[in-house]
CSV table of C-alpha atoms in Angstrom, one decimal:
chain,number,residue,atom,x,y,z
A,696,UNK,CA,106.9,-40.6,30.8
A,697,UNK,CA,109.5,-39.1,33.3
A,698,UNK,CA,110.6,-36.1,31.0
A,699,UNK,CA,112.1,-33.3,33.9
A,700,UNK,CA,112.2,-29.8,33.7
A,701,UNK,CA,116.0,-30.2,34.2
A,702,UNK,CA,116.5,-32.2,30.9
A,703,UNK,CA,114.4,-30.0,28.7
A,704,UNK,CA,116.5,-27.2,29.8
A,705,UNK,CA,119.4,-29.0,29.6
A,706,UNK,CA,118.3,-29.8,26.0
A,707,UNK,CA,118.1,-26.2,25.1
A,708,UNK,CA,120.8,-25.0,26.5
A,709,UNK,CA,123.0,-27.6,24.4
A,710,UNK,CA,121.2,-26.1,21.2
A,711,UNK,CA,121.8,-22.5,22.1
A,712,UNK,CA,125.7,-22.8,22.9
A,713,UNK,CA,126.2,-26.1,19.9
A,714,UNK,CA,128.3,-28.2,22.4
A,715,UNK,CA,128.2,-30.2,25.7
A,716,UNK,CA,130.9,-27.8,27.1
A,717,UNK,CA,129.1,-24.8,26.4
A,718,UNK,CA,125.9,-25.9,27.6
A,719,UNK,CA,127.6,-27.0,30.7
A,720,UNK,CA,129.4,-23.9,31.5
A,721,UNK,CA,125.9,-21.9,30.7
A,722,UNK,CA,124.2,-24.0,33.4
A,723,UNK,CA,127.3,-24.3,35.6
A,724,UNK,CA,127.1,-27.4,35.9
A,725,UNK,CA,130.0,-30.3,34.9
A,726,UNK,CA,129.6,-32.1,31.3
A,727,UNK,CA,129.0,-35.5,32.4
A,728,UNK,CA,125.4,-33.7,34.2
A,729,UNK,CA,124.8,-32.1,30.8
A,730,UNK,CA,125.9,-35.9,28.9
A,731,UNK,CA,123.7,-37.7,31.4
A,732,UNK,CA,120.4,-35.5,31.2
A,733,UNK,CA,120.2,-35.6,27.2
A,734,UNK,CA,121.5,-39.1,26.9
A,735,UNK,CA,117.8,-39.9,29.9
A,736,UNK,CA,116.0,-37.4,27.6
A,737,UNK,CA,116.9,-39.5,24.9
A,738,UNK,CA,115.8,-43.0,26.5
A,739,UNK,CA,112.5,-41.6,27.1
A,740,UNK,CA,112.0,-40.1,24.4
A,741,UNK,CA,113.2,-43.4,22.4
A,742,UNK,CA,115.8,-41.6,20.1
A,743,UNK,CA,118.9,-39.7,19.5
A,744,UNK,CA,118.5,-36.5,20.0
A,745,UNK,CA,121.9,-35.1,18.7
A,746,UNK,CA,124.7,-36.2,16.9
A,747,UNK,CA,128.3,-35.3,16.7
A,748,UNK,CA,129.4,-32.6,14.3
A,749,UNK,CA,132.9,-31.5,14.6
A,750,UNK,CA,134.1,-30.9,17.9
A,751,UNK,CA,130.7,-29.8,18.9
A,752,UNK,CA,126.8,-31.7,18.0
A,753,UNK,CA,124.2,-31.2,16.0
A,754,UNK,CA,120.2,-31.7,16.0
A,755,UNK,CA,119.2,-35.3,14.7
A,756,UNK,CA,116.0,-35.1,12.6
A,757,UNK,CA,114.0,-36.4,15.9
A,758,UNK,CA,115.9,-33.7,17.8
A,759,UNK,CA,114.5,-30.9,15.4
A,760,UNK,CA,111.0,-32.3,15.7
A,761,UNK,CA,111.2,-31.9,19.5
A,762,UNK,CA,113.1,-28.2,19.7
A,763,UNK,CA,109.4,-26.6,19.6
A,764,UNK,CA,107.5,-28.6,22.2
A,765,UNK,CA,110.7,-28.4,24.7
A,766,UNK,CA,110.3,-24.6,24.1
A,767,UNK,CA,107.0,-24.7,24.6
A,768,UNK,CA,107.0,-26.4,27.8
A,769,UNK,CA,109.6,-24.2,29.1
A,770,UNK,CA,108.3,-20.8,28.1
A,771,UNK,CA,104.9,-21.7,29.4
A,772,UNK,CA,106.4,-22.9,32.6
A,773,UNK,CA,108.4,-19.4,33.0
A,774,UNK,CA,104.9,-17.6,32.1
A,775,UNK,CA,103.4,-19.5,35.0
A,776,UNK,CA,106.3,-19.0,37.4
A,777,UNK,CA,105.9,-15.0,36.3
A,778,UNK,CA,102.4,-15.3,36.7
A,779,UNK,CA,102.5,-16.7,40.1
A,780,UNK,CA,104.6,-14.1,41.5
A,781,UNK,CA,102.8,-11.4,40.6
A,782,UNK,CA,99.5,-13.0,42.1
A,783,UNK,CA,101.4,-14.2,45.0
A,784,UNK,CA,102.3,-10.0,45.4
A,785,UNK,CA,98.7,-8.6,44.8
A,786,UNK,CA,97.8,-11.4,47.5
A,787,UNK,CA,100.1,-10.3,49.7
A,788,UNK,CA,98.3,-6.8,49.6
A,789,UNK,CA,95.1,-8.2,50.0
A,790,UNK,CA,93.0,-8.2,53.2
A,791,UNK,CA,90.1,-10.2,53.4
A,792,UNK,CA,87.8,-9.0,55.8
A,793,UNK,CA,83.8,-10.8,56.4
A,794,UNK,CA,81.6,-8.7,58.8
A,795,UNK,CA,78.4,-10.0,60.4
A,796,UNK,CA,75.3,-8.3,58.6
A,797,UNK,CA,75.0,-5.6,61.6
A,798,UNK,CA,78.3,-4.7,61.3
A,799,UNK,CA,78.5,-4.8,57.5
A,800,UNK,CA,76.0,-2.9,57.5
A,801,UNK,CA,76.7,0.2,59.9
A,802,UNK,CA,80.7,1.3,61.2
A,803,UNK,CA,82.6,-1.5,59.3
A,804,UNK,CA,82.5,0.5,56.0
A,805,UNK,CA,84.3,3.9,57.5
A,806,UNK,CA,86.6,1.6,59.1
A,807,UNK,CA,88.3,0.1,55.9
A,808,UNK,CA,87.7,3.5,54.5
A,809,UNK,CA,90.3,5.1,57.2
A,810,UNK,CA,92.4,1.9,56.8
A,811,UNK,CA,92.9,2.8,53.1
A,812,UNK,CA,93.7,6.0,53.7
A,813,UNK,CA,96.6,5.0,55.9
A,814,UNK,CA,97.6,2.3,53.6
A,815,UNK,CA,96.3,2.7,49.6
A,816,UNK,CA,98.4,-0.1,48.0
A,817,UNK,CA,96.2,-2.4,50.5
A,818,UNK,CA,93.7,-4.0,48.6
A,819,UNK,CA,90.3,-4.6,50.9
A,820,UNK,CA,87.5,-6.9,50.0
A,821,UNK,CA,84.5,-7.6,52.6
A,822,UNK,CA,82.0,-10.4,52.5
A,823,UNK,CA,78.6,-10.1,54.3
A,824,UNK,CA,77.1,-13.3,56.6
A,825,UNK,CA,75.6,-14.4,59.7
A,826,UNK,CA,77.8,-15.3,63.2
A,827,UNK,CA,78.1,-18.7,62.6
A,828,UNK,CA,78.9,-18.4,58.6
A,829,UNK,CA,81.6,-15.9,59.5
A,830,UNK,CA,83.3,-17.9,62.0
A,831,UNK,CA,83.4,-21.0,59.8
A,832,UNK,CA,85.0,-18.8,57.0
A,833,UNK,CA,87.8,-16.9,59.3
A,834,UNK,CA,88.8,-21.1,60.7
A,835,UNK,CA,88.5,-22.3,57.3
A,836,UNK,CA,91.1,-19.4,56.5
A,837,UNK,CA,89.5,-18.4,54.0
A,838,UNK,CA,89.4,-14.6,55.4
A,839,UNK,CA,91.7,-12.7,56.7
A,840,UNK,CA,89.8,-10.8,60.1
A,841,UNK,CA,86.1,-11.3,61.0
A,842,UNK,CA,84.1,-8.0,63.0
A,843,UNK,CA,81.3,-9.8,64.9
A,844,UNK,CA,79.7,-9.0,68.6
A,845,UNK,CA,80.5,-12.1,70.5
A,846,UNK,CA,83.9,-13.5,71.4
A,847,UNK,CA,84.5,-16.7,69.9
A,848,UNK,CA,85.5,-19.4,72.3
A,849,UNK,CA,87.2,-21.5,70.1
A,850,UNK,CA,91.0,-21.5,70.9
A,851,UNK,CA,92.1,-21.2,67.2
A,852,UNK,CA,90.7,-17.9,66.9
A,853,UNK,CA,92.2,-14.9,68.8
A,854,UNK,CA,89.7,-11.6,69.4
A,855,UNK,CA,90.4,-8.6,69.6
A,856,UNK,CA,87.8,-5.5,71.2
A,857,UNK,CA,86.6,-3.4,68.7
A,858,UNK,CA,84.2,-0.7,69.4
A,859,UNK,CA,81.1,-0.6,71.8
A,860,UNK,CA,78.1,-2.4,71.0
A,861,UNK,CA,74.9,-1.0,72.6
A,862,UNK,CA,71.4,-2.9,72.5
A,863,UNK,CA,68.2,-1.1,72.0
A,864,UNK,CA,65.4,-2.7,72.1
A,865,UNK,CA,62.5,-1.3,68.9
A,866,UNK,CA,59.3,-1.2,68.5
A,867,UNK,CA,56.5,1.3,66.4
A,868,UNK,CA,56.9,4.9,66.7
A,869,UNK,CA,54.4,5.7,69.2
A,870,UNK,CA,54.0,2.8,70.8
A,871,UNK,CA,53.2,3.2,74.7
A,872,UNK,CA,55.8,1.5,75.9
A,873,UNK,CA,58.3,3.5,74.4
A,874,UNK,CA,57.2,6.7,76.3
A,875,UNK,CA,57.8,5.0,79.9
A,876,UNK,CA,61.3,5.6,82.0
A,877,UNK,CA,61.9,2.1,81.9
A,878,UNK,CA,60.0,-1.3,81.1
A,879,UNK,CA,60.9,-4.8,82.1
A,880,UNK,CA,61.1,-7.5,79.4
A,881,UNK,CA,58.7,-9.4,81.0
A,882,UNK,CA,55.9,-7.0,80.6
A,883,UNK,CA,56.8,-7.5,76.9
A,884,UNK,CA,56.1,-11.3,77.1
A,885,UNK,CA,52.7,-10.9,75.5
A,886,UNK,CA,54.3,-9.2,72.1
A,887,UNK,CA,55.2,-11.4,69.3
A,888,UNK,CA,59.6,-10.7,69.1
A,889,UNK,CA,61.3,-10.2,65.9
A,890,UNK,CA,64.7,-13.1,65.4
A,891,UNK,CA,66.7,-12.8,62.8
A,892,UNK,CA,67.6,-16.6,60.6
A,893,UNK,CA,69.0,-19.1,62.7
A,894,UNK,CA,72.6,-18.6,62.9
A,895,UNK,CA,72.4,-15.1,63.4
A,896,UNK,CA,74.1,-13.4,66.3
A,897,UNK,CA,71.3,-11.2,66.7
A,898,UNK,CA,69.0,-14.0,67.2
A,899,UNK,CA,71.2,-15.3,69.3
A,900,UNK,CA,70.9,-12.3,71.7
A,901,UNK,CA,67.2,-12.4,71.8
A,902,UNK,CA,66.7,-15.8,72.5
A,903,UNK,CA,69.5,-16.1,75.2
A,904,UNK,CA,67.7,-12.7,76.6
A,905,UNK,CA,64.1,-13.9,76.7
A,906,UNK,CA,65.1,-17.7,77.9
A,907,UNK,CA,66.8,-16.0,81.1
A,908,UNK,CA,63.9,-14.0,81.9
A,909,UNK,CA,61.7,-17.4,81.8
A,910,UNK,CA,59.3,-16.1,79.1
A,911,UNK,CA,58.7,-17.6,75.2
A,912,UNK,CA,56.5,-15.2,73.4
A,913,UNK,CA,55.4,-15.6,69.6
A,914,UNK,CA,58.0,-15.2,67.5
A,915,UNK,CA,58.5,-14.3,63.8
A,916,UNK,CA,61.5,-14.9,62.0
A,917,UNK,CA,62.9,-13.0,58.9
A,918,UNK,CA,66.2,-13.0,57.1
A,919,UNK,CA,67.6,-9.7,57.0
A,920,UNK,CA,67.8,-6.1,59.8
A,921,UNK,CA,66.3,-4.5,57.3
A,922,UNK,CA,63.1,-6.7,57.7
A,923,UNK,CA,63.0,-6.7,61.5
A,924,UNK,CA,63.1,-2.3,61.1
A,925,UNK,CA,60.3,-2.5,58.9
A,926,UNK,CA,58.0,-5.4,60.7
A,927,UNK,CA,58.8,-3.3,63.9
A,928,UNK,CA,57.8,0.0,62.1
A,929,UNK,CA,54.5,-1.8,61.3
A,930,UNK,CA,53.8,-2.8,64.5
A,931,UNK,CA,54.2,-6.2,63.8
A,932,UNK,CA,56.7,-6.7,67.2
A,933,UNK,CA,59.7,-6.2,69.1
A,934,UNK,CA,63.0,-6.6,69.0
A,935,UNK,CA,66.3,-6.6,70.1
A,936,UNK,CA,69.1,-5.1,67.7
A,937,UNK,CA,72.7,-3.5,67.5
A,938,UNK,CA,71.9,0.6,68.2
A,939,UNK,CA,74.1,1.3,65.0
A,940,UNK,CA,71.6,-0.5,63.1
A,941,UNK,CA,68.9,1.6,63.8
A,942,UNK,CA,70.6,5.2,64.5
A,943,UNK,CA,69.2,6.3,61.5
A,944,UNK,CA,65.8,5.2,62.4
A,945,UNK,CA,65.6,6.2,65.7
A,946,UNK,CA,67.0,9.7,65.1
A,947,UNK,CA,63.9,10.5,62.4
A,948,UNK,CA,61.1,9.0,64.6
A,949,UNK,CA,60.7,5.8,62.2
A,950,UNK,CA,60.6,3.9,64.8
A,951,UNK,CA,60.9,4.1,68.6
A,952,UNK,CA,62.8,2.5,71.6
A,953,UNK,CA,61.4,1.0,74.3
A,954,UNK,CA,63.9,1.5,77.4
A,955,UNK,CA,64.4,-2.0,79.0
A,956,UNK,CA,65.2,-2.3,83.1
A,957,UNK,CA,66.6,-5.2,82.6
A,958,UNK,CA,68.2,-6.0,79.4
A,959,UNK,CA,71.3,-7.3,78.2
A,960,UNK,CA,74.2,-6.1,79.2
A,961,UNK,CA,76.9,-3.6,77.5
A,962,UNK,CA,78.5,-5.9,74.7
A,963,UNK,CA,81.3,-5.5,72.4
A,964,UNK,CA,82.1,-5.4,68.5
A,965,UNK,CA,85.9,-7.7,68.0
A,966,UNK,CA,87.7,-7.9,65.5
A,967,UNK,CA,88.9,-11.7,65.0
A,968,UNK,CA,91.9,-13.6,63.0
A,969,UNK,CA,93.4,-17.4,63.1
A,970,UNK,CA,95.8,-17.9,65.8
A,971,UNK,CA,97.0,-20.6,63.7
A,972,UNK,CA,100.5,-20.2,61.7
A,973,UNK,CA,101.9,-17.0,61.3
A,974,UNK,CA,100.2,-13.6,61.0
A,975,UNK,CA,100.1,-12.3,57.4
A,976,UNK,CA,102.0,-8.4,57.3
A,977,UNK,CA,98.4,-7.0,56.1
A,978,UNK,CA,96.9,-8.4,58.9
A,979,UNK,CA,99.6,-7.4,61.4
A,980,UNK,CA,99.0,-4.1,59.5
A,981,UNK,CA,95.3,-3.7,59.8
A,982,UNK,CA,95.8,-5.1,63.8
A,983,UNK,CA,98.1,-2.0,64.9
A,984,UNK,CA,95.5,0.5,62.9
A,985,UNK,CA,92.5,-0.8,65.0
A,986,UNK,CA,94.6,-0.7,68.2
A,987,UNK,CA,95.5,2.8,67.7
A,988,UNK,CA,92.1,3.9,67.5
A,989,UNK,CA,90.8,2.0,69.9
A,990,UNK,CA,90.8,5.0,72.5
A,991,UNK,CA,88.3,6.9,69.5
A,992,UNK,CA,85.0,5.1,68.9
A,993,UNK,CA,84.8,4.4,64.9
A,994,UNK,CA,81.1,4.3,65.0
């Protein structure tokens, strides 16, 4: 069946104003458009719709049995086309943000706490994964921006520095190491290291760390930052990890740093989005928040 939207309307319109004219200058459109779409709606239908009553028409039996499923059909199609506009404008005040666990997990909160401040009809939302996870999200569009600590080098994406990212590298609390000026990471090379799951940045950082120094230790993987804290509180290794991940931690002696003379260098939270089509207006929005406080560190 090829019923249109056009003809049902058309339809209607012929039963509200009783004649062809009036239904044409309702729609303004010319007579022989409103003739033409009930005399197709009537082909497909397989009957006459109206008859002629006067100088105006009238429902046929098989016209009546149809008024309610052409109103149907219409009303439920103008519900939809309401319904979509008003998701279409709570979307548009929607940012979707997904944050690497560290970051998650530390500064990023405060950060869309500000942002809300400055704009409350912004709705947030943040989801929580690993490096790689985020980044397929963010090029799969399906976020908005992405905080994580490395640059991506995909050309898709566009990054953006966010905040300082320190590295510390933890251990137990009292554990010699931590009380020297400085140690090099190969003197650690006989202590089993803490990695986060495969696909993790901070795993990431670790192994790239450990390979350029030319030493594989043990190693001990677990799935969250709040496991390596606690297997390094027990003594069961070390570990590189963001600073704002274990601020808390270190302040209250729960566990300690050992100072490294050669460890990674000074890295950097960003804040990435699709370079691909245009740049949503909460987006844009969000953008010019982070820029201006750049110059203030919002961990």
């Amino acid at each position: 069946m090829a019923i249109t939207v056009t003809q049902l309307n058309t339809f209607l319109a012929v039963i509200r104003g009783g004649s062809v004219t009036a239904a044409a200058e309702q729609l303004m459109v010319t007579q022989p458009s409103v003739s033409s779409a009930i005399a197709a709606l009537g082909r497909e239908l397989g009957c006459e719709l109206f008859e002629r009553a006067g100088r105006g028409v009238r429902l046929t039996a098989a016209g009546e049995a149809f008024v309610p499923y052409a109103t149907d059909v219409i009303g439920l199609l103008q519900t939809g086309r309401q319904s979509a506009r008003e998701a279409s404008e709570a979307a548009s005040r929607r940012l979707r943000i997904i944050a690497v666990t560290t970051a998650a997990e530390s500064f990023v909160p405060p950060l869309m706490s500000a942002f809300s401040q400055r704009h409350p009809a912004i709705e947030l939302t943040l989801d929580v994964d690993n490096r790689r996870a985020v980044l397929d999200r963010i090029l799969g569009h399906g976020a908005d921006v992405a905080v994580l600590g490395t640059p991506p080098t995909d050309e898709r994406l566009a990054a953006h520095p966010l905040a300082r990212n320190e590295i510390v590298c933890i251990a137990a609390p009292g554990d010699p190491a931590c009380a020297r000026a400085r140690v090099r990471v190969a003197e650690l090379a006989d202590r089993p290291w803490l990695l986060r799951e495969p696909g993790s940045g901070t795993r990431s950082l670790n192994e790239s760390l450990l390979s350029e120094r030319g030493i594989a230790p043990r190693t001990l993987t677990l799935g969250s930052n709040g496991a390596i804290k606690q297997a390094a509180r027990s003594g069961l290794g070390v570990s590189l990890i963001s600073q704002v991940a274990v601020e808390d931690e270190l302040r209250s002696g729960q566990l300690g740093e050992i100072r490294l003379l050669d460890g990674p260098p000074r890295r950097t939270w960003f804040l990435v989005h699709s370079a691909v089509g245009p740049m949503r207006e909460v987006v844009r929005s969000f953008l010019a928040f982070v820029n201006e406080h750049r110059g203030r560190d919002p961990l």
